Amino acid sequence: MEEKLKISHRLKEEIALVDLIGQLDAHTAPLLETYLQNLISDKFFKIIVNFRGLDYISSAGLGVFMSFIEEVRAGNGDIKLSDMPSKIFKIFDLLGFPLLYEITDKEDEAIESFLNLNKAKEINEQ
Amino acid sequence: MYSIITYFFDSLQSKVQNRRKLIIFLILSLFTVRLIGDFAIYFLDISINNYNLYWSYTIGFSISGLLYLLMLSFEKPMTPNKSYEQFSRDLKQFVAVVISFLFIIFIAPTPKFEAGVYANSFAVILSNVIGFLALIIPIAVIRFVWKWLSIRRKKNTLIYLIISLILIKFAIVFQNLSPRNYSNFSIIIYFAVSLVIYLANENNNWVKKLEMKQKINLFFFCLLAIGSLVISLIIVSNGVFNLNLVLESYFNGAQVLFKISMFIGIFYFSKPFLISILSWNAGNVIEKQNQEMKNLANFNQLISKTIDRNELYHHAANLVVSATSGDFSWIETYSDESKTNINASNYYNVSNLENAIFTQILQSKFLANNEAVLIETMINNNDYDSIIKFIPECRSLIATPIFQKNKRLGTLVVVKYEDYGFESDDLSILNLFANNLSIALENSTLIESSIQSEQFKRELDLAREIQLKLLPQSTPKINNYQISGFSIPAESVGGDYYDFIRLKNGKFCILIGDVSGKGMSAAFYMAQIKGIVIALANESNTLKELFCKINTAIYGNTEKKMFISFAGLQIDEISNKCVYVRAGHLPLYLSENGALHEIRPNGIGMGITNTSIFEKNLEEFEFNIIKNTKLLLLTDGILENRNEENEEFGEKNLLDLLTIDTDNADEMNLIVKNRILNFNGNMKQHDDLTVVTLIYTEEEN
């Protein structure tokens, strides 16, 4: 059977950029769950999920991000979402996710925002 | 006279016994008439040849015909597939009849004739009795041959039979026309008829296929039949006991009939007789193959009936013993913990058998490779001492592996009490058995799992029923409003929810919700939500208050990835004021005077964040409603519902639903449902579908 969801990630400093291609539904959600769990186990708390290649997301797919948000935030990280096709953004928007998650148009903005956070921290520490 | 005729016709239609009685009655009457007539001829000395001829001819043939009918009435109906048993039964009866006749002839006094006519009045009676009895023999031959040729009929059988009948008729007529030349010519006709019958009897493969015992039986009785027929023929031909004269005086041509049927019988029975000798050697092999086929057929029959594995093992163990003429057998299986179990055995001492098996010597041999193992003898091999210690009779054995789905499951072992007890093809027989057993085990697994899934399905049906009861069973009557709703889960159970409640202050609300995910897990949360709503509705004065309480109840108390999109519409029975609260759910869609609106206040889904953030972001949208406004509350399954072209139902079709021209909510709800399901076509429903339709029927104050 053809994989319905392909997951891969790139690293940018301490940020993990996760690319999703395909469909994120009740069947494929556990794949992403395991994938994110492994990243977090490897101490990647700063995660950006790039939705550019995603065609479809179901409620089970949305739930995956909720599973880890507390854990990464506790580790001074975050899960940021970027490059959402408008259809997928609508679904996140309807549920009020933009109020709780940083959803950016472009991946770079999300990276920037992580880096700014680091800078702000450094300034604070100084 | 009239009563006799009535009786005759009645009896034709009545039971076999009555018909038989009638035939016997007719035979006896004819016999008596014949006797009286013969006496009359004898005493009055009427020697008009033709008169004598017609007299004996008529009576003789009538009696022959009646005898034939009488024999028919004794025959049992044929049952298919049992033809050997029936043939053998008929043959034995036939032999008994002929031999009894010969016996009677031998002990009875010989009727005396002078120049072809009865010598004294005693001879009249005696000749009539013996003639009558002698007539039974050719009739019996003809009946037997006719019956069995037609049962084992081939393409040309009927033609052969017709030819032989013509020849018989010709032989009799010819003798009457020209008695003097008769004996020279007769033998040719006899042989011709016999040859035709011999040719007609061509379907004899059944003899080859018989078991040894049956062949011996057939051989013996055919020999008896042929022997007794030959003796009868010799007696008539040589005029021993004046039997030729008895027959000739019984009716003209009786002698020919007798002789010709003896020929027919001898030739007919010679065929199964010869074949049973000639196929003697094939007997053993065929017998064995038959036995194997029978065993396999038995086993396959059992397979189709047996689900229980132990029963299967038991049957297999018993059948391999008979298939290989073994002394006992057992079936052992290996569990994952490399433990050996005996699943079936027919050795008398189970604990000894266990000890022998668990000596590991056999185990290592059986499991060395996944092929059948043949131990031809245990002599001079110390390896087997420990086995012989426990099973002293054991001399040779075959062990065949049993697989299930390519996994080694166990071993089927047959033991003989003699060295070199097995033949080469016993290995292949056992392999065949083991293969069939594997199939049977696989079947049993499949059946078991299908039973389980059947049980599972029943429980799902039960769950579905229960869940359907969690949804409103009827729509409440609310002043100025018409309400209707439906919910169809995509699987047996689903995560969609809708409800009608009253808050603490008595305000009526319609709730709709969609638990994330689908199937059983969603259904459990849906049931939980229903409980929470019931508990908290009476404690809350507003929808927002209720929603916050629900969020508190579930946030942190359920799986992190679980959330619920929820929405509520509060309506007022007196005023036209409505409140819509949306916790991550779809907007409220409404059509007002033909204008379509979407009400989408802010709100985060339930279970996503803590109640303070949830509450801060939850907006209450108040609006006034005007007459004939139609409202739709639904779950996203409706929008994402796909047709056969994989297109989504989408917002356009959704807004079209609001233009349905009706002022009855039930009717509108039904149309909505049909449109959605029709759109779906033959596609599998992807998500739960829930819609609540609402129509405001009252003019604003």
CSV table of N, CA and C in Angstrom, one decimal, chain B residues 31-46 51-52 55 118-129:
chain,number,residue,atom,x,y,z
B,31,PHE,N,-52.1,-73.0,-14.4
B,31,PHE,CA,-51.5,-74.3,-14.1
B,31,PHE,C,-52.6,-75.4,-14.0
B,32,THR,N,-53.6,-75.1,-13.3
B,32,THR,CA,-54.7,-76.0,-13.1
B,32,THR,C,-55.4,-76.3,-14.4
B,33,VAL,N,-55.7,-75.2,-15.1
B,33,VAL,CA,-56.4,-75.3,-16.4
B,33,VAL,C,-55.6,-76.2,-17.3
B,34,ARG,N,-54.3,-75.9,-17.3
B,34,ARG,CA,-53.4,-76.7,-18.2
B,34,ARG,C,-53.4,-78.2,-17.8
B,35,LEU,N,-53.4,-78.4,-16.5
B,35,LEU,CA,-53.4,-79.8,-16.0
B,35,LEU,C,-54.6,-80.5,-16.5
B,36,ILE,N,-55.8,-79.8,-16.2
B,36,ILE,CA,-57.1,-80.4,-16.6
B,36,ILE,C,-57.1,-80.7,-18.1
B,37,GLY,N,-56.6,-79.7,-18.9
B,37,GLY,CA,-56.6,-79.9,-20.3
B,37,GLY,C,-55.7,-81.0,-20.8
B,38,ASP,N,-54.5,-81.1,-20.1
B,38,ASP,CA,-53.6,-82.2,-20.5
B,38,ASP,C,-54.2,-83.6,-20.2
B,39,PHE,N,-54.9,-83.6,-19.0
B,39,PHE,CA,-55.6,-84.9,-18.7
B,39,PHE,C,-56.6,-85.2,-19.7
B,40,ALA,N,-57.3,-84.2,-20.1
B,40,ALA,CA,-58.4,-84.4,-21.1
B,40,ALA,C,-57.8,-84.9,-22.4
B,41,ILE,N,-56.6,-84.3,-22.8
B,41,ILE,CA,-56.0,-84.7,-24.0
B,41,ILE,C,-55.5,-86.2,-23.9
B,42,TYR,N,-54.9,-86.4,-22.7
B,42,TYR,CA,-54.4,-87.8,-22.4
B,42,TYR,C,-55.4,-88.8,-22.5
B,43,PHE,N,-56.5,-88.6,-21.7
B,43,PHE,CA,-57.6,-89.6,-21.6
B,43,PHE,C,-58.4,-89.7,-22.9
B,44,LEU,N,-58.7,-88.6,-23.5
B,44,LEU,CA,-59.5,-88.6,-24.7
B,44,LEU,C,-58.7,-89.0,-25.9
B,45,ASP,N,-57.3,-89.0,-25.7
B,45,ASP,CA,-56.4,-89.3,-26.7
B,45,ASP,C,-56.6,-88.5,-28.0
B,46,ILE,N,-56.7,-87.2,-27.7
B,46,ILE,CA,-56.8,-86.3,-28.9
B,46,ILE,C,-55.3,-86.0,-29.3
B,51,TYR,N,-53.8,-78.8,-32.6
B,51,TYR,CA,-54.6,-78.4,-31.4
B,51,TYR,C,-53.7,-78.5,-30.2
B,52,ASN,N,-52.9,-79.6,-30.0
B,52,ASN,CA,-52.0,-79.7,-28.9
B,52,ASN,C,-51.0,-78.6,-28.9
B,55,TRP,N,-52.6,-75.2,-27.8
B,55,TRP,CA,-53.0,-75.4,-26.4
B,55,TRP,C,-51.8,-75.1,-25.5
B,118,TYR,N,-47.1,-88.5,-22.9
B,118,TYR,CA,-47.1,-89.0,-21.6
B,118,TYR,C,-47.4,-90.5,-21.5
B,119,ALA,N,-46.6,-91.3,-20.7
B,119,ALA,CA,-46.7,-92.7,-20.7
B,119,ALA,C,-47.9,-93.1,-19.7
B,120,ASN,N,-48.1,-92.3,-18.7
B,120,ASN,CA,-49.2,-92.6,-17.7
B,120,ASN,C,-49.7,-91.3,-17.1
B,121,SER,N,-50.8,-91.4,-16.4
B,121,SER,CA,-51.4,-90.2,-15.8
B,121,SER,C,-50.5,-89.5,-14.8
B,122,PHE,N,-49.7,-90.3,-14.1
B,122,PHE,CA,-48.7,-89.7,-13.1
B,122,PHE,C,-47.7,-88.8,-13.9
B,123,ALA,N,-47.3,-89.3,-15.1
B,123,ALA,CA,-46.4,-88.5,-15.9
B,123,ALA,C,-47.0,-87.2,-16.3
B,124,VAL,N,-48.3,-87.2,-16.5
B,124,VAL,CA,-49.0,-85.9,-16.8
B,124,VAL,C,-48.7,-84.9,-15.7
B,125,ILE,N,-49.0,-85.3,-14.5
B,125,ILE,CA,-48.8,-84.4,-13.4
B,125,ILE,C,-47.4,-84.0,-13.2
B,126,LEU,N,-46.5,-85.0,-13.1
B,126,LEU,CA,-45.1,-84.8,-12.9
B,126,LEU,C,-44.5,-83.9,-13.9
B,127,SER,N,-44.8,-84.2,-15.2
B,127,SER,CA,-44.2,-83.5,-16.3
B,127,SER,C,-44.7,-82.0,-16.2
B,128,ASN,N,-45.9,-81.8,-15.8
B,128,ASN,CA,-46.4,-80.4,-15.7
B,128,ASN,C,-45.7,-79.7,-14.6
B,129,VAL,N,-45.5,-80.4,-13.5
B,129,VAL,CA,-44.8,-79.7,-12.3
B,129,VAL,C,-43.4,-79.4,-12.7
